[in-house]
XYZ file of C-alpha atoms in Angstrom:
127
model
C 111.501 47.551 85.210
C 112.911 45.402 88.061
C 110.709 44.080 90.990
C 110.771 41.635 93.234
C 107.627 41.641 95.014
C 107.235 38.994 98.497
C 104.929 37.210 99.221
C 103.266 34.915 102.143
C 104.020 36.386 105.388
C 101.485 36.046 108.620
C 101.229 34.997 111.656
C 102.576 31.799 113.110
C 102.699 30.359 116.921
C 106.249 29.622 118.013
C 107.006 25.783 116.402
C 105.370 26.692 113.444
C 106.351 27.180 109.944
C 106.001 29.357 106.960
C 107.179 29.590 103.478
C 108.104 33.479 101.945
C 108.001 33.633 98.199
C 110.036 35.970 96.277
C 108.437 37.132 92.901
C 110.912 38.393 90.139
C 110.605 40.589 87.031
C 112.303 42.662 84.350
C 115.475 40.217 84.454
C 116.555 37.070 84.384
C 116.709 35.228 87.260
C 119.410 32.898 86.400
C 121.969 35.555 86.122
C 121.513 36.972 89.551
C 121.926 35.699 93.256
C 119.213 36.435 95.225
C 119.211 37.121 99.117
C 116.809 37.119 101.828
C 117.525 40.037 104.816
C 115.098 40.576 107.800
C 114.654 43.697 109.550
C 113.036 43.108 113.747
C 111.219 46.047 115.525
C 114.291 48.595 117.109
C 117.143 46.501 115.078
C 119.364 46.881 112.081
C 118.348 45.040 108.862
C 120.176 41.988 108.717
C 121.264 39.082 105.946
C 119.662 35.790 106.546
C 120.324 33.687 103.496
C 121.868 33.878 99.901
C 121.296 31.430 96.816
C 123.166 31.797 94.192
C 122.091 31.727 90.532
C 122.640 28.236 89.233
C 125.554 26.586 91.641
C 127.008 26.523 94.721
C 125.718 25.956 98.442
C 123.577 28.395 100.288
C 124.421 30.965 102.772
C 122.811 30.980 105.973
C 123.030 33.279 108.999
C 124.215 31.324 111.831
C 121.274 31.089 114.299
C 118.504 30.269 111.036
C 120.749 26.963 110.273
C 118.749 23.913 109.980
C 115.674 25.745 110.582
C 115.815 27.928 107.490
C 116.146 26.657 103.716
C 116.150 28.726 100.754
C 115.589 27.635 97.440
C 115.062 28.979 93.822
C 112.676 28.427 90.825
C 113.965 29.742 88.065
C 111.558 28.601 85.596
C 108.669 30.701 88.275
C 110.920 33.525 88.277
C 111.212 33.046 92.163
C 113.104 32.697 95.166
C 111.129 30.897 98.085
C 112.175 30.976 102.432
C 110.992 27.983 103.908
C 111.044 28.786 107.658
C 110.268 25.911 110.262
C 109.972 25.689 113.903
C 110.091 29.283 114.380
C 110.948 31.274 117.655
C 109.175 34.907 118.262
C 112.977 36.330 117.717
C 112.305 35.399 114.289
C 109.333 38.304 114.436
C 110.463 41.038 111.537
C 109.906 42.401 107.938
C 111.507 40.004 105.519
C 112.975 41.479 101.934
C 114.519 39.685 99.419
C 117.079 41.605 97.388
C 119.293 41.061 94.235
C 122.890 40.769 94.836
C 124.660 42.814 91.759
C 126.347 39.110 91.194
C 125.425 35.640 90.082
C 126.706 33.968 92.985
C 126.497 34.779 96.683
C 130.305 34.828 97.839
C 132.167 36.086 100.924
C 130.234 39.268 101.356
C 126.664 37.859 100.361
C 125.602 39.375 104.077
C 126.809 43.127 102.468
C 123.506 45.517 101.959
C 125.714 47.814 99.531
C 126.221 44.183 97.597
C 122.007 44.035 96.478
C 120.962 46.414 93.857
C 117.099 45.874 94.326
C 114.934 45.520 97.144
C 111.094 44.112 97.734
C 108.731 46.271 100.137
C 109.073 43.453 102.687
C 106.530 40.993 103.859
C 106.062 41.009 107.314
C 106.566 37.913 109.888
C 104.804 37.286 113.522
C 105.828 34.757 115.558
C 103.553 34.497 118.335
C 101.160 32.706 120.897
């Protein structure tokens, strides 16, 4: 059965950071990409970042550059979100999901691209 389960949301005062894990099982994770997609209050879900299985650069949405990293452990079976100096725009629930590919590519920020979705963890950026 195939999960991914996050992991290590909160709350955090504007500046701050905050690390999301991604937890993986019933597949491999080095045959899959793996991309993390946030969804704010009143707003369509959108991509955020993309790592591919065992090569390649990241993807990153264009306002998380150099503020977001993503990264991959596949010998943990997960996908971690480092997230620093964080703005209250960056309040939302964040899922990871499994791109039906082993590498991100041109449409990495496509929903109908993931095959499996976490429950979300929810983010708070805040005062």
């Amino acid at each position: 059965q195939v999960q991914l389960v996050e992991s290590g949301g909160g709350l955090v005062k504007p500046g701050g950071s905050l690390t999301l894990s991604c937890t993986i099982s019933g597949f491999s994770l080095g045959d899959y990409a793996i991309a993390w997609f946030r969804q704010a209050l009143g707003k369509e879900r959108e991509a955020i970042a993309c790592a591919s299985s065992t090569y390649g650069w990241p993807y990153y949405k264009e306002d998380v550059k150099g503020r977001f990293t993503i990264s991959r452990d596949n010998t943990r079976n997960t996908v971690y979100l480092r997230m620093d100096n964080l703005k209250p725009e960056d309040t939302a629930i964040y899922y990871c999901a499994r791109r039906r590919a082993s590498v991100c590519g041109g449409e990495w920020r496509e929903e109908r691209g993931m095959d499996y979705w976490g429950k979300g963890s929810l983010v708070t950026v805040s005062a």
